[in-house]
Amino acid sequence: MKNMAEESYSSTLESVVIRSFKHFRDKYLNSRRTPDDQQEHTSESAAGLLDCLPVNLQFMIMTLLPPSDLCRLGATSRYWWAVIQDPLLWRYFLMRDMPYWPSIDHMTMPRLESLQAPLCEGEQGTDGSGHDFMTDYLKGCPECRHQWFPQKQTYRAVTSFFQSLVSTTAEPRYAMFGPGMEQLDVSMVTRLMQSPDVLPVAGIPQRQINGIGSGISYMYKNQHKFNILTLYSTNRAERERARVEQESVSNKLFIQDGMDQSGSPHFSPAPQVQEVCQAVDGFIYVANAETGRGGDKEMEAAQIQALVDPALGSTSRPLLVLSCVSREAEPVTSSCPGTTRTRTPCVDMAQRLCLPSLPNPWMVQDTVADSLAGVLDGISWLLRCSGLRL
């Protein structure tokens, strides 16, 4: 039912965009047919025959262009510059492409509530919400993200030089937890330990945290060591029984304190988990992204908030969410209408876990437990947030 509703909304939005284009083009061409602008209009028409195509064909061409080429098209004439500014167009692209973005973070997350605003037909350039969907799209689209946020700011060369003069022997430590470690058919923790081509195991340090253990150290690209403390909700036998029977188990990492003012559950970490939270440099949450197997979203969000509580450590510590499925599904692209997604999209996962409300930097990364696809992308973001030069 949800897919049918989404397809209906997308079809409606497409129709509104085309009608908006038609209204705008009629108005634009009429305004250009003035004596003063006749010569400029003639030369512009001769140089750009694309302007003469029917509106629905213009729209079809734009839907086939990557965002970078679409912006270049906007630089070819006044007409196309005005066309690509239409927020309805970028609202359509957001609805179409967001479910296929492999990652999203606190800097690039679109405002999903703006997509709920009613559509406004008629005047080109208005959609009833006044929201800048073009900026949302260009910030969030993986193809444009690196261009929107340059990797090297002017001050970073100096900063990197001084960082290189400081020798750091302590490796970053991260606490990893979440239902994706326990509910999936493939154990991502086991695959990490058995995949030296992805993340070689660098050793098991002797430092202990009461009741938890020391975790495992890995080596990122043969340059940077980091430690992962794995926090399971219960013992192995109970986890395996719950996984086979697809049942939930009592989570021993948290103590429920009751409900907050909104009626959502409120948790506190168990004493030994609080010690972990105070000792680590960040968090890795392994979410179950398989369609139809998500848990209680309010409980998940509340448990994440409990671990990143500012009372237990700095709000600058990053949270990496590995949005995990067991195995790679058949390739799914935005050009396959009607295809059912086999995983929860990153933007939906971020919304489900209430990540935009967190003060910490966060990122959601699509991950496959069997192949560990996406893990290195997430780890590189995590290490950068911890101040490491990669």
Tab-separated table of C-alpha atoms in Angstrom:
chain	number	residue	atom	x	y	z
A	1	MET	CA	0.000	0.000	0.000
A	2	LYS	CA	2.836	2.373	0.814
A	3	ASN	CA	4.521	1.809	-2.566
A	4	MET	CA	1.253	2.461	-4.406
A	5	ALA	CA	0.767	5.680	-2.459
A	6	GLU	CA	4.329	6.795	-3.212
A	7	GLU	CA	3.900	6.034	-6.925
A	8	SER	CA	0.626	7.975	-6.993
A	9	TYR	CA	2.254	10.951	-5.270
A	10	SER	CA	5.212	10.836	-7.666
A	11	SER	CA	2.893	10.728	-10.673
A	12	THR	CA	0.899	13.659	-9.311
A	13	LEU	CA	4.063	15.647	-8.662
A	14	GLU	CA	5.316	14.908	-12.183
A	15	SER	CA	2.079	16.234	-13.657
A	16	VAL	CA	2.269	19.362	-11.514
A	17	VAL	CA	5.872	19.997	-12.610
A	18	ILE	CA	4.983	19.674	-16.306
A	19	ARG	CA	1.992	21.999	-15.943
A	20	SER	CA	4.201	24.452	-14.066
A	21	PHE	CA	6.755	24.354	-16.870
A	22	LYS	CA	4.094	24.935	-19.498
A	23	HIS	CA	2.668	27.898	-17.615
A	24	PHE	CA	6.123	29.376	-17.149
A	25	ARG	CA	7.216	28.879	-20.767
A	26	ASP	CA	4.080	30.508	-22.151
A	27	LYS	CA	4.581	33.464	-19.845
A	28	TYR	CA	8.316	33.648	-20.584
A	29	LEU	CA	7.974	33.524	-24.378
A	30	ASN	CA	5.220	36.135	-24.347
A	31	SER	CA	7.379	38.465	-22.294
A	32	ARG	CA	10.266	38.007	-24.730
A	33	ARG	CA	8.181	39.053	-27.719
A	34	THR	CA	8.625	42.757	-27.073
A	35	PRO	CA	10.225	45.087	-29.652
A	36	ASP	CA	13.268	45.759	-27.477
A	37	ASP	CA	14.022	42.089	-26.889
A	38	GLN	CA	13.073	40.698	-30.312
A	39	GLN	CA	16.645	40.560	-31.623
A	40	GLU	CA	18.017	38.889	-28.472
A	41	HIS	CA	15.129	36.407	-28.441
A	42	THR	CA	15.776	35.456	-32.087
A	43	SER	CA	19.468	34.778	-31.513
A	44	GLU	CA	18.760	32.820	-28.326
A	45	SER	CA	16.162	30.659	-30.110
A	46	ALA	CA	18.557	29.928	-32.960
A	47	ALA	CA	21.279	28.921	-30.502
A	48	GLY	CA	19.040	26.714	-28.388
A	49	LEU	CA	16.571	24.610	-30.356
A	50	LEU	CA	15.941	22.578	-27.192
A	51	ASP	CA	13.681	25.450	-26.125
A	52	CYS	CA	11.251	24.575	-28.924
A	53	LEU	CA	10.576	21.020	-27.758
A	54	PRO	CA	7.242	20.231	-26.075
A	55	VAL	CA	7.319	20.713	-22.331
A	56	ASN	CA	6.864	17.029	-21.538
A	57	LEU	CA	9.924	16.174	-23.661
A	58	GLN	CA	11.956	18.889	-21.949
A	59	PHE	CA	10.993	17.416	-18.612
A	60	MET	CA	11.893	13.877	-19.771
A	61	ILE	CA	15.327	15.071	-20.895
A	62	MET	CA	15.940	16.747	-17.539
A	63	THR	CA	14.996	13.608	-15.622
A	64	LEU	CA	17.732	11.714	-17.518
A	65	LEU	CA	20.475	14.225	-16.702
A	66	PRO	CA	22.686	13.944	-13.601
A	67	PRO	CA	22.413	17.003	-11.337
A	68	SER	CA	25.782	18.412	-12.443
A	69	ASP	CA	24.716	18.389	-16.116
A	70	LEU	CA	21.341	19.832	-15.175
A	71	CYS	CA	23.079	22.793	-13.552
A	72	ARG	CA	25.249	23.212	-16.665
A	73	LEU	CA	22.095	23.273	-18.760
A	74	GLY	CA	20.896	26.153	-16.595
A	75	ALA	CA	23.954	28.147	-17.663
A	76	THR	CA	23.082	27.984	-21.374
A	77	SER	CA	20.284	30.561	-21.457
A	78	ARG	CA	18.003	32.712	-19.335
A	79	TYR	CA	15.148	30.358	-20.029
A	80	TRP	CA	16.953	27.256	-18.749
A	81	TRP	CA	18.419	29.154	-15.828
A	82	ALA	CA	14.888	30.066	-14.742
A	83	VAL	CA	13.606	26.533	-15.372
A	84	ILE	CA	16.116	24.772	-13.139
A	85	GLN	CA	15.372	27.173	-10.281
A	86	ASP	CA	11.868	25.731	-9.999
A	87	PRO	CA	11.539	24.151	-6.520
A	88	LEU	CA	8.876	21.797	-7.859
A	89	LEU	CA	11.485	20.215	-10.136
A	90	TRP	CA	13.909	19.600	-7.288
A	91	ARG	CA	11.103	18.426	-5.033
A	92	TYR	CA	10.382	15.800	-7.682
A	93	PHE	CA	14.073	14.803	-7.834
A	94	LEU	CA	14.231	14.519	-4.036
A	95	MET	CA	11.189	12.243	-3.909
A	96	ARG	CA	12.601	10.142	-6.750
A	97	ASP	CA	16.244	9.822	-5.717
A	98	MET	CA	16.434	10.034	-1.911
A	99	PRO	CA	15.554	6.346	-1.354
A	100	TYR	CA	18.636	5.351	-3.388
A	101	TRP	CA	21.257	7.511	-1.680
A	102	PRO	CA	23.737	5.133	0.035
A	103	SER	CA	24.503	7.530	2.888
A	104	ILE	CA	23.323	10.681	4.616
A	105	ASP	CA	24.688	12.690	7.543
A	106	HIS	CA	23.923	15.583	9.880
A	107	MET	CA	25.196	18.098	7.321
A	108	THR	CA	23.277	16.787	4.298
A	109	MET	CA	19.985	15.494	5.707
A	110	PRO	CA	17.026	17.083	3.850
A	111	ARG	CA	14.112	18.498	5.803
A	112	LEU	CA	11.625	15.725	5.141
A	113	GLU	CA	8.754	17.643	6.735
A	114	SER	CA	8.958	20.162	3.876
A	115	LEU	CA	7.980	17.390	1.459
A	116	GLN	CA	4.651	17.075	3.254
A	117	ALA	CA	3.581	20.584	2.268
A	118	PRO	CA	0.661	20.662	-0.219
A	119	LEU	CA	1.494	21.060	-3.899
A	120	CYS	CA	0.636	24.372	-5.480
A	121	GLU	CA	-0.150	24.363	-9.194
A	122	GLY	CA	0.126	27.391	-11.417
A	123	GLU	CA	2.893	29.926	-10.999
A	124	GLN	CA	6.285	28.418	-11.868
A	125	GLY	CA	8.779	28.600	-9.041
A	126	THR	CA	6.287	28.070	-6.223
A	127	ASP	CA	5.338	24.861	-4.501
A	128	GLY	CA	3.377	26.115	-1.529
A	129	SER	CA	6.158	25.578	1.021
A	130	GLY	CA	8.727	28.225	0.114
A	131	HIS	CA	11.457	25.649	0.781
A	132	ASP	CA	14.758	25.472	-1.150
A	133	PHE	CA	14.570	21.914	-2.476
A	134	MET	CA	17.418	22.540	-4.918
A	135	THR	CA	19.837	23.166	-2.037
A	136	ASP	CA	18.523	20.113	-0.179
A	137	TYR	CA	19.108	17.952	-3.230
A	138	LEU	CA	22.586	19.233	-4.073
A	139	LYS	CA	23.711	18.890	-0.443
A	140	GLY	CA	22.407	15.339	-0.089
A	141	CYS	CA	23.082	13.801	-3.513
A	142	PRO	CA	26.312	11.721	-3.295
A	143	GLU	CA	27.430	12.956	-6.715
A	144	CYS	CA	27.267	16.599	-5.614
A	145	ARG	CA	28.090	16.268	-1.923
A	146	HIS	CA	31.869	16.572	-2.273
A	147	GLN	CA	31.475	19.613	-4.493
A	148	TRP	CA	29.074	21.235	-2.022
A	149	PHE	CA	31.412	20.594	0.921
A	150	PRO	CA	35.026	20.871	-0.337
A	151	GLN	CA	37.335	18.320	1.219
A	152	LYS	CA	40.166	20.801	1.811
A	153	GLN	CA	39.355	24.203	3.230
A	154	THR	CA	42.004	26.908	2.994
A	155	TYR	CA	42.962	26.512	6.644
A	156	ARG	CA	43.169	22.712	6.595
A	157	ALA	CA	46.698	22.558	5.129
A	158	VAL	CA	48.060	24.488	8.100
A	159	THR	CA	45.982	22.457	10.547
A	160	SER	CA	47.161	19.182	9.020
A	161	PHE	CA	50.795	20.293	9.275
A	162	PHE	CA	50.529	20.985	13.004
A	163	GLN	CA	48.610	17.734	13.536
A	164	SER	CA	51.441	15.833	11.860
A	165	LEU	CA	53.881	17.221	14.453
A	166	VAL	CA	51.848	15.721	17.300
A	167	SER	CA	52.395	12.004	17.777
A	168	THR	CA	49.315	10.226	19.080
A	169	THR	CA	49.733	6.709	20.419
A	170	ALA	CA	46.198	6.197	21.749
A	171	GLU	CA	43.934	4.592	19.201
A	172	PRO	CA	40.307	5.783	18.974
A	173	ARG	CA	37.782	3.530	20.704
A	174	TYR	CA	34.193	3.069	19.610
A	175	ALA	CA	31.285	1.252	21.236
A	176	MET	CA	29.286	-0.829	18.745
A	177	PHE	CA	25.761	-1.969	19.538
A	178	GLY	CA	22.356	-2.386	17.921
A	179	PRO	CA	19.864	-5.002	16.702
A	180	GLY	CA	21.603	-5.425	13.339
A	181	MET	CA	24.400	-7.303	15.131
A	182	GLU	CA	21.984	-9.875	16.498
A	183	GLN	CA	18.952	-10.218	14.224
A	184	LEU	CA	20.485	-10.678	10.773
A	185	ASP	CA	21.195	-14.067	9.189
A	186	VAL	CA	24.836	-13.053	8.678
A	187	SER	CA	26.884	-11.883	11.660
A	188	MET	CA	28.624	-8.649	10.724
A	189	VAL	CA	30.954	-8.926	13.745
A	190	THR	CA	32.124	-12.372	12.596
A	191	ARG	CA	32.603	-11.152	9.044
A	192	LEU	CA	34.695	-8.218	10.308
A	193	MET	CA	36.996	-10.582	12.185
A	194	GLN	CA	37.369	-12.867	9.141
A	195	SER	CA	37.943	-10.232	6.425
A	196	PRO	CA	41.570	-9.076	6.532
A	197	ASP	CA	41.185	-7.670	3.011
A	198	VAL	CA	38.658	-5.149	4.381
A	199	LEU	CA	39.790	-4.431	7.955
A	200	PRO	CA	42.742	-6.475	9.228
A	201	VAL	CA	42.584	-7.381	12.908
A	202	ALA	CA	45.434	-5.545	14.624
A	203	GLY	CA	45.162	-7.240	18.002
A	204	ILE	CA	43.189	-7.576	21.215
A	205	PRO	CA	44.470	-5.010	23.738
A	206	GLN	CA	44.824	-5.964	27.373
A	207	ARG	CA	42.994	-2.900	28.700
A	208	GLN	CA	39.734	-4.008	30.239
A	209	ILE	CA	36.466	-2.224	31.005
A	210	ASN	CA	34.548	-3.795	33.863
A	211	GLY	CA	32.011	-6.334	32.620
A	212	ILE	CA	32.564	-5.587	28.916
A	213	GLY	CA	36.074	-6.545	27.816
A	214	SER	CA	38.699	-4.790	25.760
A	215	GLY	CA	37.238	-5.144	22.298
A	216	ILE	CA	39.189	-5.753	19.091
A	217	SER	CA	41.606	-3.436	17.299
A	218	TYR	CA	41.454	-3.093	13.526
A	219	MET	CA	43.744	-1.426	11.002
A	220	TYR	CA	42.261	1.029	8.508
A	221	LYS	CA	44.190	0.971	5.193
A	222	ASN	CA	47.343	-0.175	6.995
A	223	GLN	CA	47.696	3.257	8.581
A	224	HIS	CA	45.294	3.864	11.459
A	225	LYS	CA	44.445	1.568	14.350
A	226	PHE	CA	41.094	1.831	16.092
A	227	ASN	CA	39.308	-0.272	18.666
A	228	ILE	CA	35.702	-1.526	18.655
A	229	LEU	CA	33.998	-2.570	21.884
A	230	THR	CA	31.071	-4.809	20.967
A	231	LEU	CA	28.052	-4.450	23.243
A	232	TYR	CA	25.510	-7.279	22.971
A	233	SER	CA	22.072	-7.035	24.501
A	234	THR	CA	22.328	-10.466	26.124
A	235	ASN	CA	24.318	-13.709	26.016
A	236	ARG	CA	24.965	-15.746	22.861
A	237	ALA	CA	22.460	-18.543	23.555
A	238	GLU	CA	19.582	-16.105	24.108
A	239	ARG	CA	20.580	-14.090	21.034
A	240	GLU	CA	20.660	-17.175	18.807
A	241	ARG	CA	17.292	-18.419	20.059
A	242	ALA	CA	15.727	-15.003	19.520
A	243	ARG	CA	17.204	-14.773	16.018
A	244	VAL	CA	15.894	-18.195	14.953
A	245	GLU	CA	12.454	-17.593	16.458
A	246	GLN	CA	12.468	-13.928	15.344
A	247	GLU	CA	11.600	-12.767	18.818
A	248	SER	CA	12.904	-9.903	20.904
A	249	VAL	CA	14.940	-10.440	24.048
A	250	SER	CA	15.336	-8.403	27.182
A	251	ASN	CA	18.110	-5.856	26.555
A	252	LYS	CA	20.550	-5.955	29.463
A	253	LEU	CA	22.465	-2.896	28.262
A	254	PHE	CA	19.715	-0.509	29.355
A	255	ILE	CA	17.418	0.110	32.282
A	256	GLN	CA	14.022	1.578	31.460
A	257	ASP	CA	13.231	4.538	33.696
A	258	GLY	CA	9.656	4.992	32.529
A	259	MET	CA	8.216	7.375	29.984
A	260	ASP	CA	9.092	10.922	29.043
A	261	GLN	CA	6.612	13.767	28.598
A	262	SER	CA	5.763	12.675	25.045
A	263	GLY	CA	4.972	9.134	26.141
A	264	SER	CA	8.131	7.619	24.644
A	265	PRO	CA	10.220	5.176	26.704
A	266	HIS	CA	13.194	6.602	28.590
A	267	PHE	CA	16.327	4.520	29.223
A	268	SER	CA	19.540	4.754	31.194
A	269	PRO	CA	22.628	2.672	30.375
A	270	ALA	CA	23.490	-0.089	32.809
A	271	PRO	CA	26.389	0.830	35.145
A	272	GLN	CA	29.046	-1.081	33.187
A	273	VAL	CA	27.762	0.438	29.934
A	274	GLN	CA	28.051	3.914	31.435
A	275	GLU	CA	31.738	3.178	32.010
A	276	VAL	CA	32.069	2.323	28.325
A	277	CYS	CA	30.295	5.515	27.267
A	278	GLN	CA	32.692	7.584	29.330
A	279	ALA	CA	35.741	5.817	27.842
A	280	VAL	CA	34.991	5.756	24.098
A	281	ASP	CA	35.524	8.351	21.372
A	282	GLY	CA	32.336	7.591	19.453
A	283	PHE	CA	29.594	5.077	18.706
A	284	ILE	CA	28.641	2.606	15.987
A	285	TYR	CA	24.980	1.611	15.862
A	286	VAL	CA	24.202	-1.413	13.670
A	287	ALA	CA	20.585	-1.046	12.552
A	288	ASN	CA	18.483	-3.767	10.963
A	289	ALA	CA	17.582	-2.250	7.597
A	290	GLU	CA	15.864	-5.302	6.115
A	291	THR	CA	12.340	-4.455	5.001
A	292	GLY	CA	9.697	-5.639	7.437
A	293	ARG	CA	12.201	-6.535	10.162
A	294	GLY	CA	12.669	-3.190	11.861
A	295	GLY	CA	12.105	-3.104	15.605
A	296	ASP	CA	10.373	-0.631	17.849
A	297	LYS	CA	11.579	2.685	16.444
A	298	GLU	CA	10.739	4.627	19.615
A	299	MET	CA	12.721	2.172	21.722
A	300	GLU	CA	15.688	2.246	19.331
A	301	ALA	CA	15.764	6.040	19.272
A	302	ALA	CA	15.499	6.223	23.069
A	303	GLN	CA	18.387	3.771	23.545
A	304	ILE	CA	20.613	5.729	21.170
A	305	GLN	CA	19.827	8.942	23.032
A	306	ALA	CA	20.695	7.207	26.316
A	307	LEU	CA	24.187	6.274	25.110
A	308	VAL	CA	25.022	9.682	23.614
A	309	ASP	CA	23.683	11.503	26.681
A	310	PRO	CA	25.852	14.634	27.218
A	311	ALA	CA	26.140	13.655	30.890
A	312	LEU	CA	28.272	10.678	29.807
A	313	GLY	CA	30.599	12.474	27.425
A	314	SER	CA	31.125	15.208	24.862
A	315	THR	CA	28.453	15.891	22.247
A	316	SER	CA	31.236	16.163	19.654
A	317	ARG	CA	31.647	12.378	19.660
A	318	PRO	CA	30.358	10.967	16.356
A	319	LEU	CA	27.649	8.361	15.867
A	320	LEU	CA	27.948	6.081	12.825
A	321	VAL	CA	24.786	4.160	11.936
A	322	LEU	CA	25.470	1.116	9.742
A	323	SER	CA	22.116	0.526	8.056
A	324	CYS	CA	22.656	-3.169	7.554
A	325	VAL	CA	21.116	-6.025	5.544
A	326	SER	CA	22.371	-9.614	5.452
A	327	ARG	CA	23.130	-9.938	1.743
A	328	GLU	CA	23.282	-7.827	-1.360
A	329	ALA	CA	19.990	-7.739	-3.253
A	330	GLU	CA	19.550	-7.309	-6.987
A	331	PRO	CA	20.627	-3.826	-8.138
A	332	VAL	CA	17.836	-1.305	-7.705
A	333	THR	CA	17.996	2.110	-9.344
A	334	SER	CA	15.701	5.090	-9.589
A	335	SER	CA	15.065	4.136	-13.240
A	336	CYS	CA	13.154	1.033	-12.147
A	337	PRO	CA	9.665	2.311	-11.279
A	338	GLY	CA	7.578	0.050	-9.139
A	339	THR	CA	10.562	-1.965	-7.859
A	340	THR	CA	10.261	-2.818	-4.190
A	341	ARG	CA	13.222	-1.830	-2.063
A	342	THR	CA	14.702	-4.641	0.033
A	343	ARG	CA	16.221	-2.251	2.560
A	344	THR	CA	15.171	0.815	4.506
A	345	PRO	CA	16.546	3.938	2.774
A	346	CYS	CA	19.165	5.916	4.678
A	347	VAL	CA	17.005	9.026	4.958
A	348	ASP	CA	14.155	6.946	6.389
A	349	MET	CA	16.541	5.255	8.826
A	350	ALA	CA	17.784	8.643	10.037
A	351	GLN	CA	14.201	9.762	10.553
A	352	ARG	CA	13.231	6.494	12.250
A	353	LEU	CA	16.063	6.809	14.768
A	354	CYS	CA	15.381	10.543	15.352
A	355	LEU	CA	18.987	11.347	14.457
A	356	PRO	CA	18.297	14.967	13.380
A	357	SER	CA	17.404	15.775	17.006
A	358	LEU	CA	20.791	14.607	18.325
A	359	PRO	CA	23.486	17.176	19.198
A	360	ASN	CA	26.220	14.773	18.043
A	361	PRO	CA	27.526	14.548	14.477
A	362	TRP	CA	26.024	11.468	12.841
A	363	MET	CA	26.031	9.527	9.592
A	364	VAL	CA	23.891	6.702	8.185
A	365	GLN	CA	25.669	4.356	5.763
A	366	ASP	CA	24.138	1.506	3.749
A	367	THR	CA	25.969	-1.699	4.699
A	368	VAL	CA	25.854	-5.371	3.703
A	369	ALA	CA	26.911	-7.816	6.416
A	370	ASP	CA	27.999	-10.605	4.052
A	371	SER	CA	30.298	-8.512	1.831
A	372	LEU	CA	30.918	-5.666	4.325
A	373	ALA	CA	30.064	-3.247	1.509
A	374	GLY	CA	29.833	0.280	2.873
A	375	VAL	CA	31.767	-0.413	6.080
A	376	LEU	CA	34.965	1.325	4.967
A	377	ASP	CA	33.029	4.425	3.890
A	378	GLY	CA	31.453	4.619	7.326
A	379	ILE	CA	34.713	3.966	9.181
A	380	SER	CA	36.552	6.647	7.200
A	381	TRP	CA	33.887	9.199	8.188
A	382	LEU	CA	34.115	8.066	11.809
A	383	LEU	CA	37.906	8.374	11.937
A	384	ARG	CA	37.835	11.802	10.309
A	385	CYS	CA	35.328	12.970	12.917
A	386	SER	CA	37.783	11.761	15.584
A	387	GLY	CA	40.457	14.035	14.165
A	388	LEU	CA	42.546	11.530	12.222
A	389	ARG	CA	44.174	12.562	8.958
A	390	LEU	CA	43.192	10.058	6.256
